[in-house]
Coordinates of C-alpha atoms in Angstrom, one line a residue:
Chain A
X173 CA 0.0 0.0 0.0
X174 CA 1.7 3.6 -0.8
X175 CA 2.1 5.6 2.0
X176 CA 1.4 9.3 1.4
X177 CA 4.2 11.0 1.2
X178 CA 4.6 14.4 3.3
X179 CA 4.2 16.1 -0.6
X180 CA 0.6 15.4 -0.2
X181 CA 0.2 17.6 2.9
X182 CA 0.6 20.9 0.6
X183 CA -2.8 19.5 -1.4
X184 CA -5.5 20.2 1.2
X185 CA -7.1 23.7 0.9
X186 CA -8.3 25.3 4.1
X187 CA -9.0 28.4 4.0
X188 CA -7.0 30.8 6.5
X189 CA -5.4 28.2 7.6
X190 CA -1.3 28.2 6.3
X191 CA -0.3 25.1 4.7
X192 CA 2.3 23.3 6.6
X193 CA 4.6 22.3 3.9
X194 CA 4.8 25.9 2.4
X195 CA 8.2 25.1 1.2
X196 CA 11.5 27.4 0.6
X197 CA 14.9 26.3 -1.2
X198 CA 17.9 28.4 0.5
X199 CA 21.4 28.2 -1.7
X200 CA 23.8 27.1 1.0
X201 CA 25.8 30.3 0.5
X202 CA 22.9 32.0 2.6
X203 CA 24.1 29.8 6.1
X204 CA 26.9 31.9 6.2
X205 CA 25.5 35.6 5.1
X206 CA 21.9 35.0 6.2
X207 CA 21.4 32.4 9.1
X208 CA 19.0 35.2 11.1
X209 CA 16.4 35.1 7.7
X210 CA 16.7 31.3 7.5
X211 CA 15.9 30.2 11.4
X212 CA 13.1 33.1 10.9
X213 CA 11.7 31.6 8.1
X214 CA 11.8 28.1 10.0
X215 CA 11.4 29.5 13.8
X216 CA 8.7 32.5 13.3
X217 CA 7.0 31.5 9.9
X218 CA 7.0 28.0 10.6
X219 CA 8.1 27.2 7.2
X220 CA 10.1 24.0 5.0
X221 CA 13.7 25.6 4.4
X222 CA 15.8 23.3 2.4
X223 CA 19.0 23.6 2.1
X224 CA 20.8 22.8 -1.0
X225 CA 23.6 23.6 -3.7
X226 CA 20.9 26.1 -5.7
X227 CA 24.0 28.3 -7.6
X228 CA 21.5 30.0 -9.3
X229 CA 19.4 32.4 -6.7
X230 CA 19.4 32.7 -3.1
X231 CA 16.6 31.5 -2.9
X232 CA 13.5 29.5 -4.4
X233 CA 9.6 30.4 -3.1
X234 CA 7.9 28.3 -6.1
X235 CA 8.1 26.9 -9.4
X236 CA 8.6 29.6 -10.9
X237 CA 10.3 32.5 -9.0
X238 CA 13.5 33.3 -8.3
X239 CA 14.7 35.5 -5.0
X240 CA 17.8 37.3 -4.4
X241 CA 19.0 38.8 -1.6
X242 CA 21.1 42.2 -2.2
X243 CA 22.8 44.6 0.3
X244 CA 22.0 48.0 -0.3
X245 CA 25.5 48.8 -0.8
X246 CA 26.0 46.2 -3.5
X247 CA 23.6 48.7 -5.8
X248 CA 25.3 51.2 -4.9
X249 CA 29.1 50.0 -6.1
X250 CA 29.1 50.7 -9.8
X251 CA 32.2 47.9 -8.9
X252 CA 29.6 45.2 -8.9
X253 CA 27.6 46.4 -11.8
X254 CA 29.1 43.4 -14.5
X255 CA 29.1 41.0 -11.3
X256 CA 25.5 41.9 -10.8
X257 CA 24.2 42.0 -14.5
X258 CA 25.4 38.4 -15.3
X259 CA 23.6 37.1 -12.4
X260 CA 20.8 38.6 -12.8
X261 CA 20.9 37.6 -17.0
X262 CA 21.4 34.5 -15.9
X263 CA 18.6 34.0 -13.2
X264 CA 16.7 35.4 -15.8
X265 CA 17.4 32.7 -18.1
X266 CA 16.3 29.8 -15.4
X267 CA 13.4 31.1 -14.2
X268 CA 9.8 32.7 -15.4
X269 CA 9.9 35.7 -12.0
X270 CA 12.5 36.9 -10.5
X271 CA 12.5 39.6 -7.3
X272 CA 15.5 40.9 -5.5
X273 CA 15.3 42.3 -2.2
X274 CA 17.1 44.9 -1.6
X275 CA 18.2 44.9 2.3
X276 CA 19.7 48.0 3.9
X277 CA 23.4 46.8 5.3
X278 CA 24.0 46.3 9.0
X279 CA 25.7 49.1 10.9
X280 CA 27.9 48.2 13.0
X281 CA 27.5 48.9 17.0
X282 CA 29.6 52.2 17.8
X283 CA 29.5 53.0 14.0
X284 CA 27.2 56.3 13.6
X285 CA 24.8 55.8 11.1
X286 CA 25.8 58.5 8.1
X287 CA 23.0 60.0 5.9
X288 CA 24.6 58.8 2.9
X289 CA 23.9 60.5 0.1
X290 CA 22.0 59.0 -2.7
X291 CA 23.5 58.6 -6.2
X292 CA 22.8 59.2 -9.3
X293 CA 24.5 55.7 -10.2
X294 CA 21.6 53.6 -7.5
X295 CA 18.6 55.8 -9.5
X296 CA 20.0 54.5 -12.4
X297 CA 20.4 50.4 -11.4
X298 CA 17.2 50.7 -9.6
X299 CA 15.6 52.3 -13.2
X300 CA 17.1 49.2 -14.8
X301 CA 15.8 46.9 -12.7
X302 CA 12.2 48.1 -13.0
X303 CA 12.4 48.0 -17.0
X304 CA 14.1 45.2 -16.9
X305 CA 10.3 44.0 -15.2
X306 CA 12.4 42.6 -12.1
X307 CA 10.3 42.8 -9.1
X308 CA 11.9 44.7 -6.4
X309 CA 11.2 44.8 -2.5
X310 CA 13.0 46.7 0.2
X311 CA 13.9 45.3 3.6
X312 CA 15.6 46.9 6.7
X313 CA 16.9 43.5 8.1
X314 CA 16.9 39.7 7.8
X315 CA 13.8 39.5 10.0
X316 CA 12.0 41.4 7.2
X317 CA 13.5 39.8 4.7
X318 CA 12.6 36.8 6.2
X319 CA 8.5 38.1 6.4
X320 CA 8.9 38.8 2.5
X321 CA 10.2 35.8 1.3
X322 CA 7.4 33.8 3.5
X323 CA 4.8 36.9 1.9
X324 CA 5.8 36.0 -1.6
X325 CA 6.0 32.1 -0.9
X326 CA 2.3 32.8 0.4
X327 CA 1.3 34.3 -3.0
X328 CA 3.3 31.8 -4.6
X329 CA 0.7 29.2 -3.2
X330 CA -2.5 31.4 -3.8
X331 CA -1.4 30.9 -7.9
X332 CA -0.8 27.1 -7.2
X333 CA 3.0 27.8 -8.3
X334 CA 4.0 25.8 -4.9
X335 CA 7.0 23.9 -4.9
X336 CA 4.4 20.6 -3.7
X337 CA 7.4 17.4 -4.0
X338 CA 9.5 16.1 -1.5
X339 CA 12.7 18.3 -1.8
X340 CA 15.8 15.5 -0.7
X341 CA 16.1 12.6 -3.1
X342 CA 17.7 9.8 -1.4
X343 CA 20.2 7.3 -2.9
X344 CA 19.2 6.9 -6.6
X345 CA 17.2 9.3 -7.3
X346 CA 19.7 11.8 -5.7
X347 CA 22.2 10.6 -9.0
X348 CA 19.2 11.3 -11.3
X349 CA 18.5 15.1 -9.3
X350 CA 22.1 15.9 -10.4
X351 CA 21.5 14.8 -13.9
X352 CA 18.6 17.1 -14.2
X353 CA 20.4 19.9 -12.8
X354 CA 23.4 19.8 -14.9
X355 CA 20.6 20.7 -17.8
X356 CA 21.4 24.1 -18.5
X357 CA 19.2 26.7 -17.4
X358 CA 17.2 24.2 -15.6
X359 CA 15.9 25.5 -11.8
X360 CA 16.3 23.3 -8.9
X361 CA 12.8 23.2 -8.3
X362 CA 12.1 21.8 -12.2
X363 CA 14.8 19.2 -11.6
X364 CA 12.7 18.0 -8.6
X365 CA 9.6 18.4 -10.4
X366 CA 11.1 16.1 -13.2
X367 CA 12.3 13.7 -10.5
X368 CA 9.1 13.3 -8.8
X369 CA 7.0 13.5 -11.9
X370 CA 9.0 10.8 -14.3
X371 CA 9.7 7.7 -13.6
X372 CA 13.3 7.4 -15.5
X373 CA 15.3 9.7 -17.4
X374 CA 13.9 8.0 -21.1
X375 CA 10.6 8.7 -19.6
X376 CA 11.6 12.5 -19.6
X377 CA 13.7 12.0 -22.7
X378 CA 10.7 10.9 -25.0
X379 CA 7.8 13.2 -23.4
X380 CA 6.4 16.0 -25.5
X381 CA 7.0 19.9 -24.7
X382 CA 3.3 19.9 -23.3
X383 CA 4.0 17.1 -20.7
X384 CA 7.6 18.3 -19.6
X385 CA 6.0 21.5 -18.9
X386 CA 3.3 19.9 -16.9
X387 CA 5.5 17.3 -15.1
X388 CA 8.5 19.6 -14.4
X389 CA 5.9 23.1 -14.0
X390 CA 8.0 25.0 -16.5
X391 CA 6.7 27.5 -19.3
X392 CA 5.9 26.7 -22.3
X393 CA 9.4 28.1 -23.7
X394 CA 11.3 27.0 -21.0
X395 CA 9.9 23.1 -21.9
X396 CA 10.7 23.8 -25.6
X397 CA 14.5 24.8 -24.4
X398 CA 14.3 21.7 -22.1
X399 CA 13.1 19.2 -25.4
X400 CA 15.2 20.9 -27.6
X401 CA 18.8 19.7 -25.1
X402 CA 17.4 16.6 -25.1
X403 CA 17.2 15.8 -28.6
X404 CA 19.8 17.8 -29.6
X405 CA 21.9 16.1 -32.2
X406 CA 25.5 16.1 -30.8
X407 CA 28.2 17.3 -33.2
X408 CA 32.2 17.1 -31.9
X409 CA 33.4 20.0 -34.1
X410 CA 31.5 22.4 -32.1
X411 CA 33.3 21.5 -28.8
X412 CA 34.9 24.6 -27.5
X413 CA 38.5 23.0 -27.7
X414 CA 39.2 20.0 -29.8
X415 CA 40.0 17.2 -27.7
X416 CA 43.7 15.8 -28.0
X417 CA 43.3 12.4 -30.0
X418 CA 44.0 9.7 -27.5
X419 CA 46.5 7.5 -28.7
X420 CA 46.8 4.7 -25.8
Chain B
X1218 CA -13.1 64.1 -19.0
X1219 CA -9.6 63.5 -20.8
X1220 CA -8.2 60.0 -20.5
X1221 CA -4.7 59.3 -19.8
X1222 CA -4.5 57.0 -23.2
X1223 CA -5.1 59.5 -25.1
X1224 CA -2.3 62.3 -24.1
X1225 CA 1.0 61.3 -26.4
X1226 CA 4.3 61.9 -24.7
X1227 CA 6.4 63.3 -27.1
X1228 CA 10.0 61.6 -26.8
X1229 CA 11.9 61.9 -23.7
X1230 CA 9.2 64.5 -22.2
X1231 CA 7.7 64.2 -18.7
X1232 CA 4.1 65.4 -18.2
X1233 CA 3.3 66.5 -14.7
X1234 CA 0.0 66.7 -13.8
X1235 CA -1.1 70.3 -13.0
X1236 CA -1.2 70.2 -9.5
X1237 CA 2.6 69.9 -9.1
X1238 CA 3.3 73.7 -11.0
X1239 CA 5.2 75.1 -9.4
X1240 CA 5.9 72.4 -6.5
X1241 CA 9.9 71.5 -5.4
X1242 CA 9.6 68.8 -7.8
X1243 CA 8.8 70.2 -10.9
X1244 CA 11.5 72.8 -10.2
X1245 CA 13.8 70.4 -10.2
X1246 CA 12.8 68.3 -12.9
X1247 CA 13.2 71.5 -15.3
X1248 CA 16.3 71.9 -17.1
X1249 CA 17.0 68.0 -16.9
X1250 CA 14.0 67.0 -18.6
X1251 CA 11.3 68.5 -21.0
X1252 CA 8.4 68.9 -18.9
X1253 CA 5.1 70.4 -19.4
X1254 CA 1.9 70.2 -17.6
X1255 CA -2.0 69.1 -18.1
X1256 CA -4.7 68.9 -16.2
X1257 CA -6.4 66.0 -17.4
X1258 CA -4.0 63.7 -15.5
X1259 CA -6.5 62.4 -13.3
X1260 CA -5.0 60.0 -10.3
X1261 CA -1.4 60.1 -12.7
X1262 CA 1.5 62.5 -11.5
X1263 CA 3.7 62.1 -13.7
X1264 CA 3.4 60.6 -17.3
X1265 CA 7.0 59.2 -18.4
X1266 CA 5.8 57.2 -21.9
X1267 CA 3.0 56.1 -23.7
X1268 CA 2.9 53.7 -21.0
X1269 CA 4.9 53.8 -17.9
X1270 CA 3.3 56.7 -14.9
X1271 CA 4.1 57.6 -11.8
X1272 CA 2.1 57.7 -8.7
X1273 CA 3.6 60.3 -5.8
X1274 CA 2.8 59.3 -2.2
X1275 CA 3.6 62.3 0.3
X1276 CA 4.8 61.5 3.8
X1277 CA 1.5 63.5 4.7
X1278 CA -0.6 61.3 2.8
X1279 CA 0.8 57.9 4.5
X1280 CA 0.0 59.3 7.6
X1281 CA -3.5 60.8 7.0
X1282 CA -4.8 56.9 6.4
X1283 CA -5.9 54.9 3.7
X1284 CA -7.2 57.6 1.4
X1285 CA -3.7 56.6 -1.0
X1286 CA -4.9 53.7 -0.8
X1287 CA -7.7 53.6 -2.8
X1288 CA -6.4 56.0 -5.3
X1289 CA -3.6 53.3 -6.3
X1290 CA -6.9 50.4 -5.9
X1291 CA -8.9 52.7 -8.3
X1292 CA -5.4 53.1 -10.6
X1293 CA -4.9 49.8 -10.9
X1294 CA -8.4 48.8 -12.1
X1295 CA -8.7 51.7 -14.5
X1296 CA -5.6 51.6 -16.2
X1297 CA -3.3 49.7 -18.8
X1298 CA -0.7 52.0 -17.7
X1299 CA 2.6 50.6 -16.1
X1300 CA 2.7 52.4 -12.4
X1301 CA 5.3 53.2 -10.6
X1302 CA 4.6 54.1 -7.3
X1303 CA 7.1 56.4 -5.2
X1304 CA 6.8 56.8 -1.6
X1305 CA 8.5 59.2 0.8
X1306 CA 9.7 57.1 3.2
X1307 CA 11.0 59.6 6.3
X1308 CA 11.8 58.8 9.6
X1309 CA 7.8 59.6 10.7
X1310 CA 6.3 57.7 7.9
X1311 CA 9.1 54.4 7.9
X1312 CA 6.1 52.4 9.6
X1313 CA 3.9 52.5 7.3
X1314 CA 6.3 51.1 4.7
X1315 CA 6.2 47.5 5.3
X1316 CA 2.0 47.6 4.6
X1317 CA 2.5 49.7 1.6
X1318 CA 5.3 47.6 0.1
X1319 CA 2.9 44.4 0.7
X1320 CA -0.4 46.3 -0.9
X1321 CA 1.3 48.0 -4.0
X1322 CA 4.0 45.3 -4.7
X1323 CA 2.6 41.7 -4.0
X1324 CA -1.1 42.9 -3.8
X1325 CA -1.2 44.8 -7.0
X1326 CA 1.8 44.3 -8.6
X1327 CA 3.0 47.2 -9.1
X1328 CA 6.5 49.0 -8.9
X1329 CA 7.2 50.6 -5.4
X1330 CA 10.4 52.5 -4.8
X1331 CA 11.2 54.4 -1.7
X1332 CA 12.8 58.1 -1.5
X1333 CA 13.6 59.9 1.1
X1334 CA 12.4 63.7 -0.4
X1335 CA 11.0 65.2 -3.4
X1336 CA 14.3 66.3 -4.0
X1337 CA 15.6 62.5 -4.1
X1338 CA 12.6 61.8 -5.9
X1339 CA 12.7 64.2 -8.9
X1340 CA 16.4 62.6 -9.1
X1341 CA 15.3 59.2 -9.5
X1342 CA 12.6 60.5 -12.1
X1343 CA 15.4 61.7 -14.5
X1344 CA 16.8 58.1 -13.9
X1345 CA 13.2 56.5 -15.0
X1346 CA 12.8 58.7 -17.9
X1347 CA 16.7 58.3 -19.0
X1348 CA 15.4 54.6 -19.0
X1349 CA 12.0 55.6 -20.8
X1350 CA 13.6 57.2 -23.5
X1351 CA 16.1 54.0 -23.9
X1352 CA 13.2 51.3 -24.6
X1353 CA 11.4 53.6 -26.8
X1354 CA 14.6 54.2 -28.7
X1355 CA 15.2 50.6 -29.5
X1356 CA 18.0 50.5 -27.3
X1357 CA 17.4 47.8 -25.4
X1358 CA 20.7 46.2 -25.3
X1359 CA 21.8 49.5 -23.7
X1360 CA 20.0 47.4 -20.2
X1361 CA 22.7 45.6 -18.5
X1362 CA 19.4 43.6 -16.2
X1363 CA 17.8 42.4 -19.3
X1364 CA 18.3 39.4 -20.9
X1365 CA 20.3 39.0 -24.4
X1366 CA 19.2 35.7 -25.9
X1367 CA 22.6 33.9 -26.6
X1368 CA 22.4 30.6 -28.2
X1369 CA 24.4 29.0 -26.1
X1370 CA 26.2 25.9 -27.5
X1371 CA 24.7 23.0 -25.9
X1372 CA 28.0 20.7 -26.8
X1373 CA 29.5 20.9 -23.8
X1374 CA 26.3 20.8 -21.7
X1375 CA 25.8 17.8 -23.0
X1376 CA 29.1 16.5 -22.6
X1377 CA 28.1 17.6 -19.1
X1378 CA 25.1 16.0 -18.2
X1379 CA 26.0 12.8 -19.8
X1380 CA 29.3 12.3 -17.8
X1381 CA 26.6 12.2 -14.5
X1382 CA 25.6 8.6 -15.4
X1383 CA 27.3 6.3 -13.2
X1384 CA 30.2 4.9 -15.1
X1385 CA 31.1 7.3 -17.3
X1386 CA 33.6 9.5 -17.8
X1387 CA 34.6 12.1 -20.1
X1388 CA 35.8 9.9 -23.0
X1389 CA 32.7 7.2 -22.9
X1390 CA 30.9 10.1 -22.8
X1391 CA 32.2 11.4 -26.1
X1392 CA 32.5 7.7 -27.7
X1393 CA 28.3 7.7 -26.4
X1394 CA 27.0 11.0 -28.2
X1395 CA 29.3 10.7 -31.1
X1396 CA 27.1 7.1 -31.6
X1397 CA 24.3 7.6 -31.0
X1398 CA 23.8 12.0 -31.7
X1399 CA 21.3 13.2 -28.6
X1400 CA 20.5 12.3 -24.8
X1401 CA 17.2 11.8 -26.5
X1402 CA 18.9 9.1 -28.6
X1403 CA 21.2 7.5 -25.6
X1404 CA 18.2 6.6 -23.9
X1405 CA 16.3 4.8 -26.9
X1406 CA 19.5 2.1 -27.3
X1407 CA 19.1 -0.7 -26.3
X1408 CA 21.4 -2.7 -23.9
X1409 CA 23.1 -4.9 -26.9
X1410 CA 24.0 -1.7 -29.1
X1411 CA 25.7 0.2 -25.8
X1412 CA 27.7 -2.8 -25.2
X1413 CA 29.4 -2.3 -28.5
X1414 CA 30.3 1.3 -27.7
X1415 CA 31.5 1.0 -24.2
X1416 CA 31.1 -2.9 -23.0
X1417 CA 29.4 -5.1 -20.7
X1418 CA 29.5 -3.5 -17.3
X1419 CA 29.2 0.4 -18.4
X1420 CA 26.5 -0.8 -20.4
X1421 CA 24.5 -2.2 -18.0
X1422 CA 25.3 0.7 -15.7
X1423 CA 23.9 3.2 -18.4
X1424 CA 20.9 1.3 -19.1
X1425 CA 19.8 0.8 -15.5
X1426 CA 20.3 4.7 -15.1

């Protein structure tokens, strides 16, 4: 007899009532740079953080949407501008949303807290950001960045864009999770999704657009990207380097 | 009444609505952007494009209640227009700011960005319309945030992904996609033709996988 697994808990409906596996992905970076918004999440909010290798984004809220968490002064270093536009091209790439928050640095205690003045150069990366239709939220400290991420993962849920599987693979499956995620441009959450959804790698291979977007919760383009790596016809000549011939 | 669709922002103009002549604002908006006034604005402060407006919030209106409130509710159901909201956020109305952010931002999905003065604010407007004026000039590239479709080579990917069967390394991995072309293809061979490419065991290992 199957046992229901705790994926199933996220299904039921109540009104008002939050569902206890409202689930968040944390890139491991985040332990060391923000361990206050993580035991929020899980000690105030009550919420599933898990852990894991993401590389894209700080964080994952659903199937869909993409979080990262910015200091204040990062936007306003026009040294980090190139650092800060390939991440954000490339998070673009991977998933549907994304949202930065932008979280005003720490002072330090005995540090007095200078009206800095406000550049022209922030105006401008905040300007970009909006056209570039990134959403962007504003937080004083972890705590409150903590309350957002669990605000968006609530919306998240409203549009049924939940991240709904069981997020730690164990033994084989855990080999198949890191096949999925060396797809490029593939989110973590899609590679569970394809996990959980398909019973074996040909399964995945020989499904249609329409049912990798349903089984992995990916947009219709990102499916046709994901169909299109699968079948792609491999051709050696287009190998960045040619490969020394192996004479053994 | 004269609807906001219908005014035409000439290129890399601001229209203010008429109740800002004259205001800080507008003073400093002059000689850094073209900017002429209309009265037929309605809940619009500022018009930036064909399409993107802004909404002003005052310190004085956060703390008179929910009157702002509605206006943006009543905004967002009349209009096509993108809005961005800006909000003076000051040391008397900081409070407010987590409950506007959650209302304008995750409620109605709009653009919310915090200044601290209509001098900061009129700063960041010149900012928004420099944007403006980049989009509608076809410019789009100029956007270091948005994305530039590269068509990446998926060679080495694949090389990649395939080397995360069990068994194989770089080389089988090579010998497999050189045979038999896609990942598509790798999985559709049967046991017997793999064991021809990289033998018995590998083989078995792939086709368990």
């Amino acid at each position: 007899i199957p046992v229901p697994g705790p994926s199933l808990a996220g299904n039921s409906r109540v009104p008002g009532e939050q569902s206890p596996s409202l689930c968040i992905l944390a890139d491991s970076r985040e332990i060391s740079s923000g361990l206050e918004v993580i035991s929020c999440l899980r000690a105030v909010h009550g919420l599933r953080v898990q852990v894991c290798s993401l590389g894209s984004s700080d964080y994952i809220v659903s199937n869909r949407l993409g979080v990262d968490r910015l200091l204040q002064s990062e936007l306003q270093s026009p040294g980090n501008r190139n650092k800060l536009s390939q991440r954000l091209q490339r998070l673009q790439g991977i998933f549907e949303r994304i949202c930065v928050i932008v979280e005003t640095d720490r002072v330090r205690s005995g540090e007095i807290s200078r009206l800095s003045q406000r550049t022209q150069y922030y105006d401008g990366v905040l300007s970009a950001l909006v056209q570039a239709g990134i959403k962007i939220l504003f937080s004083s400290c972890q705590e409150e960045t903590a309350a957002l991420l669990k605000d968006l993962a609530l919306l998240e849920h409203r549009k049924d864009a939940a991240i709904q599987v069981p997020t730690e693979p164990e033994g084989h499956r855990q080999h198949i999770l890191n096949f999925y995620l060396s797809i490029p441009n593939l989110s973590y959450g899609a590679a569970l999704n394809l996990c959980h959804s398909f019973g074996s790698i040909t399964a995945v291979a020989n499904s249609s657009v329409p049912a990798l977007a349903a089984g992995a919760q990916l947009s219709r383009p990102q499916a046709e990207e994901l169909h299109r790596f699968l079948r792609h016809d491999f051709d050696l000549q287009l190998l960045p380097q040619p490969l020394p011939a192996k004479g053994k | 009444a004269l609807t906001v669709g219908s005014i035409v922002v000439p290129y890399g103009h601001v229209i203010g609505n008429e109740k800002w002549r004259g205001s800080e604002i507008a003073q400093r908006l002059q000689g850094k952007v073209r900017l002429a006034f209309e009265d037929g604005l309605g809940l619009v402060d500022f018009l930036l494009s064909n399409r993107t407006c802004i909404l002003l919030i005052s310190e004085a209106d956060l703390v008179a209640g929910d009157e702002f409130k509605r206006r943006l509710v009543k905004f967002r159901n009349a209009s096509s227009l993108r809005g961005i909201v800006i909000v003076e956020k000051t040391l008397i109305s900081d409070q407010y700011y987590l409950g506007v952010q959650k209302l304008v931002v995750l409620e109605l999905g709009m653009v919310l960005l915090p200044v601290a003065n209509q001098g900061e604010a009129s700063q960041l407007i010149v900012q928004l319309v420099s944007f403006c004026v980049r989009e509608q000039g076809r410019e789009r590239g100029a956007n270091p945030f948005v994305r530039r479709q590269r068509a990446g080579l998926a060679e080495p990917a694949a090389l990649r992904s395939v080397q995360h069967i069990p068994g194989v390394g770089k080389a089988k991995a090579l010998l497999l996609l050189r045979r038999f072309g896609s990942i598509h293809g790798l999985c559709n061979t049967p046991v017997s033709e793999l064991e021809q490419v990289v033998g018995q065991t590998a083989a078995q290992q792939i086709y368990t996988f």
